[in-house]
């Protein structure tokens, strides 16, 4: 458990995943460019999700993540 808390890679993955979730479920406030802001937030959410996926696979190949992420 101590490895999980002290590993900075886990924190990076958590922040990127949280940003992905926020962007994907958010809805813009009343704005003249409502549709543009909506589409940009969804694109940003997809980009954050892709970045977290690529970082996870990169670090997992090199065994730099704690064992809690390993499959049973």
CSV table of N, CA and C in Angstrom, one decimal:
chain,number,residue,atom,x,y,z
A,1,UNK,N,0.8,-1.2,0.0
A,1,UNK,CA,0.0,0.0,0.0
A,1,UNK,C,0.9,1.3,0.0
A,2,UNK,N,2.0,1.2,0.7
A,2,UNK,CA,2.9,2.3,0.7
A,2,UNK,C,3.4,2.7,-0.6
A,3,UNK,N,3.7,1.6,-1.5
A,3,UNK,CA,4.2,1.8,-2.8
A,3,UNK,C,3.2,2.6,-3.6
A,4,UNK,N,1.9,2.3,-3.4
A,4,UNK,CA,0.8,2.9,-4.2
A,4,UNK,C,0.8,4.4,-3.9
A,5,UNK,N,0.9,4.8,-2.6
A,5,UNK,CA,0.8,6.2,-2.2
A,5,UNK,C,2.0,7.0,-2.6
A,6,UNK,N,3.2,6.4,-2.6
A,6,UNK,CA,4.4,7.1,-2.8
A,6,UNK,C,4.8,7.1,-4.3
A,7,UNK,N,4.1,6.4,-5.1
A,7,UNK,CA,4.5,6.3,-6.6
A,7,UNK,C,3.9,7.5,-7.3
A,8,UNK,N,4.7,8.4,-7.8
A,8,UNK,CA,4.1,9.6,-8.5
A,8,UNK,C,3.4,9.2,-9.8
A,9,UNK,N,3.7,8.1,-10.4
A,9,UNK,CA,3.0,7.7,-11.6
A,9,UNK,C,1.5,7.5,-11.4
A,10,UNK,N,1.2,6.9,-10.2
A,10,UNK,CA,-0.2,6.7,-9.9
A,10,UNK,C,-0.9,8.0,-9.8
A,11,UNK,N,-0.3,9.0,-9.2
A,11,UNK,CA,-0.9,10.4,-9.1
A,11,UNK,C,-1.1,11.0,-10.5
A,12,UNK,N,-0.2,10.8,-11.4
A,12,UNK,CA,-0.3,11.4,-12.7
A,12,UNK,C,-1.5,10.7,-13.4
A,13,UNK,N,-1.6,9.4,-13.3
A,13,UNK,CA,-2.7,8.7,-13.9
A,13,UNK,C,-4.1,9.1,-13.3
A,14,UNK,N,-4.1,9.3,-12.0
A,14,UNK,CA,-5.3,9.7,-11.3
A,14,UNK,C,-5.8,11.1,-11.8
A,15,UNK,N,-4.8,12.0,-11.9
A,15,UNK,CA,-5.2,13.4,-12.4
A,15,UNK,C,-5.7,13.4,-13.8
A,16,UNK,N,-5.0,12.7,-14.7
A,16,UNK,CA,-5.4,12.6,-16.1
A,16,UNK,C,-6.8,11.9,-16.2
A,17,UNK,N,-7.0,10.9,-15.4
A,17,UNK,CA,-8.3,10.2,-15.5
A,17,UNK,C,-9.4,11.1,-15.0
A,18,UNK,N,-9.1,11.9,-13.9
A,18,UNK,CA,-10.1,12.8,-13.4
A,18,UNK,C,-10.5,13.9,-14.4
A,19,UNK,N,-9.4,14.4,-15.0
A,19,UNK,CA,-9.7,15.5,-16.1
A,19,UNK,C,-10.5,14.9,-17.2
A,20,UNK,N,-10.2,13.7,-17.6
A,20,UNK,CA,-10.9,13.0,-18.7
A,20,UNK,C,-12.4,12.9,-18.3
A,21,UNK,N,-12.7,12.4,-17.1
A,21,UNK,CA,-14.1,12.3,-16.6
A,21,UNK,C,-14.8,13.6,-16.6
A,22,UNK,N,-14.1,14.6,-16.0
A,22,UNK,CA,-14.8,16.0,-15.9
A,22,UNK,C,-15.1,16.5,-17.3
A,23,UNK,N,-14.2,16.4,-18.2
A,23,UNK,CA,-14.4,16.9,-19.6
A,23,UNK,C,-15.5,16.2,-20.3
A,24,UNK,N,-15.6,14.9,-20.1
A,24,UNK,CA,-16.5,14.0,-20.8
A,24,UNK,C,-18.0,14.3,-20.3
A,25,UNK,N,-18.1,14.5,-19.0
A,25,UNK,CA,-19.5,14.6,-18.5
A,25,UNK,C,-19.9,16.1,-18.3
A,26,UNK,N,-19.1,17.0,-18.6
A,26,UNK,CA,-19.4,18.4,-18.3
A,26,UNK,C,-20.3,19.0,-19.5
A,27,UNK,N,-21.0,20.0,-19.1
A,27,UNK,CA,-21.8,20.7,-20.1
A,27,UNK,C,-21.6,22.2,-19.9
A,28,UNK,N,-21.4,22.9,-21.0
A,28,UNK,CA,-21.0,24.3,-20.9
A,28,UNK,C,-22.2,25.2,-20.4
A,29,UNK,N,-21.9,26.3,-19.8
A,29,UNK,CA,-23.0,27.2,-19.4
A,29,UNK,C,-23.5,28.0,-20.6
A,30,UNK,N,-24.5,28.7,-20.4
A,30,UNK,CA,-25.1,29.5,-21.5
A,30,UNK,C,-24.0,30.3,-22.1
A,31,UNK,N,-23.9,30.1,-23.4
A,31,UNK,CA,-22.8,30.8,-24.1
A,31,UNK,C,-23.2,30.9,-25.6
A,32,UNK,N,-22.7,31.9,-26.3
A,32,UNK,CA,-23.0,32.1,-27.7
A,32,UNK,C,-22.5,30.9,-28.6
A,33,UNK,N,-21.3,30.4,-28.2
A,33,UNK,CA,-20.7,29.3,-28.9
A,33,UNK,C,-20.9,28.0,-28.1
A,34,UNK,N,-22.1,27.7,-27.7
A,34,UNK,CA,-22.4,26.5,-26.9
A,34,UNK,C,-21.9,25.2,-27.5
A,35,UNK,N,-22.2,25.0,-28.8
A,35,UNK,CA,-21.9,23.8,-29.4
A,35,UNK,C,-20.4,23.6,-29.6
A,36,UNK,N,-19.7,24.7,-29.9
A,36,UNK,CA,-18.2,24.7,-30.1
A,36,UNK,C,-17.6,24.3,-28.7
A,37,UNK,N,-18.0,24.9,-27.7
A,37,UNK,CA,-17.4,24.6,-26.3
A,37,UNK,C,-17.7,23.2,-25.9
A,38,UNK,N,-18.9,22.7,-26.2
A,38,UNK,CA,-19.3,21.3,-25.9
A,38,UNK,C,-18.4,20.3,-26.7
A,39,UNK,N,-18.2,20.6,-28.0
A,39,UNK,CA,-17.3,19.7,-28.8
A,39,UNK,C,-15.9,19.8,-28.3
A,40,UNK,N,-15.4,20.9,-28.0
A,40,UNK,CA,-14.0,21.1,-27.5
A,40,UNK,C,-13.8,20.4,-26.2
A,41,UNK,N,-14.8,20.4,-25.3
A,41,UNK,CA,-14.6,19.7,-24.0
A,41,UNK,C,-14.6,18.2,-24.2
A,42,UNK,N,-15.4,17.7,-25.2
A,42,UNK,CA,-15.4,16.3,-25.4
A,42,UNK,C,-14.1,15.8,-26.1
A,43,UNK,N,-13.5,16.6,-27.0
A,43,UNK,CA,-12.3,16.3,-27.6
A,43,UNK,C,-11.1,16.3,-26.6
A,44,UNK,N,-11.2,17.3,-25.7
A,44,UNK,CA,-10.2,17.4,-24.6
A,44,UNK,C,-10.3,16.2,-23.7
A,45,UNK,N,-11.5,15.7,-23.4
A,45,UNK,CA,-11.7,14.5,-22.6
A,45,UNK,C,-11.1,13.3,-23.2
A,46,UNK,N,-11.4,13.2,-24.5
A,46,UNK,CA,-10.8,12.0,-25.3
A,46,UNK,C,-9.3,12.1,-25.3
A,47,UNK,N,-8.7,13.3,-25.4
A,47,UNK,CA,-7.3,13.4,-25.4
A,47,UNK,C,-6.7,13.0,-24.0
A,48,UNK,N,-7.3,13.5,-23.0
A,48,UNK,CA,-6.8,13.1,-21.6
A,48,UNK,C,-7.0,11.6,-21.4
A,49,UNK,N,-8.0,11.0,-21.9
A,49,UNK,CA,-8.2,9.6,-21.7
A,49,UNK,C,-7.2,8.8,-22.5
A,50,UNK,N,-6.9,9.2,-23.7
A,50,UNK,CA,-5.9,8.6,-24.5
A,50,UNK,C,-4.5,8.7,-23.9
A,51,UNK,N,-4.2,9.9,-23.4
A,51,UNK,CA,-2.9,10.1,-22.7
A,51,UNK,C,-2.7,9.2,-21.5
A,52,UNK,N,-3.8,9.1,-20.7
A,52,UNK,CA,-3.7,8.2,-19.5
A,52,UNK,C,-3.5,6.8,-19.9
A,53,UNK,N,-4.2,6.3,-21.0
A,53,UNK,CA,-4.1,5.0,-21.5
A,53,UNK,C,-2.7,4.7,-22.0
A,54,UNK,N,-2.1,5.6,-22.8
A,54,UNK,CA,-0.8,5.4,-23.3
A,54,UNK,C,0.3,5.4,-22.2
A,55,UNK,N,0.1,6.3,-21.2
A,55,UNK,CA,1.1,6.3,-20.1
A,55,UNK,C,1.0,5.0,-19.3
A,56,UNK,N,-0.3,4.6,-19.0
A,56,UNK,CA,-0.5,3.3,-18.3
A,56,UNK,C,0.2,2.2,-19.0
A,57,UNK,N,0.0,2.0,-20.3
A,57,UNK,CA,0.6,0.9,-21.0
A,57,UNK,C,2.1,1.0,-21.0
A,58,UNK,N,2.6,2.2,-21.2
A,58,UNK,CA,4.1,2.5,-21.2
A,58,UNK,C,4.7,2.1,-19.9
A,59,UNK,N,4.2,2.6,-18.8
A,59,UNK,CA,4.7,2.3,-17.5
A,59,UNK,C,4.5,0.8,-17.1
A,60,UNK,N,3.4,0.2,-17.6
A,60,UNK,CA,3.1,-1.2,-17.2
A,60,UNK,C,4.1,-2.1,-17.9
A,61,UNK,N,4.5,-1.8,-19.1
A,61,UNK,CA,5.5,-2.6,-19.8
A,61,UNK,C,6.8,-2.6,-19.1
A,62,UNK,N,7.2,-1.5,-18.5
A,62,UNK,CA,8.5,-1.4,-17.8
A,62,UNK,C,8.4,-1.7,-16.4
A,63,UNK,N,7.2,-2.2,-15.9
A,63,UNK,CA,7.0,-2.6,-14.5
A,63,UNK,C,7.3,-1.5,-13.5
A,64,UNK,N,6.9,-0.3,-13.9
A,64,UNK,CA,7.1,0.8,-13.0
A,64,UNK,C,5.9,1.2,-12.2
A,65,UNK,N,4.8,0.4,-12.3
A,65,UNK,CA,3.6,0.6,-11.5
A,65,UNK,C,3.5,-0.4,-10.4
A,66,UNK,N,2.9,0.0,-9.3
A,66,UNK,CA,2.7,-1.0,-8.2
A,66,UNK,C,1.9,-2.2,-8.6
A,67,UNK,N,2.0,-3.3,-7.9
A,67,UNK,CA,1.4,-4.6,-8.2
A,67,UNK,C,-0.1,-4.5,-8.2
A,68,UNK,N,-0.7,-3.5,-7.6
A,68,UNK,CA,-2.2,-3.4,-7.5
A,68,UNK,C,-2.8,-3.3,-8.8
A,69,UNK,N,-2.1,-2.8,-9.8
A,69,UNK,CA,-2.6,-2.7,-11.2
A,69,UNK,C,-2.5,-4.0,-12.0
A,70,UNK,N,-1.8,-4.9,-11.5
A,70,UNK,CA,-1.6,-6.2,-12.2
A,70,UNK,C,-2.8,-7.0,-12.2
A,71,UNK,N,-3.0,-7.8,-13.3
A,71,UNK,CA,-4.2,-8.7,-13.4
A,71,UNK,C,-3.9,-9.9,-12.5
A,72,UNK,N,-5.0,-10.4,-12.0
A,72,UNK,CA,-4.9,-11.6,-11.1
A,72,UNK,C,-4.8,-12.8,-11.8
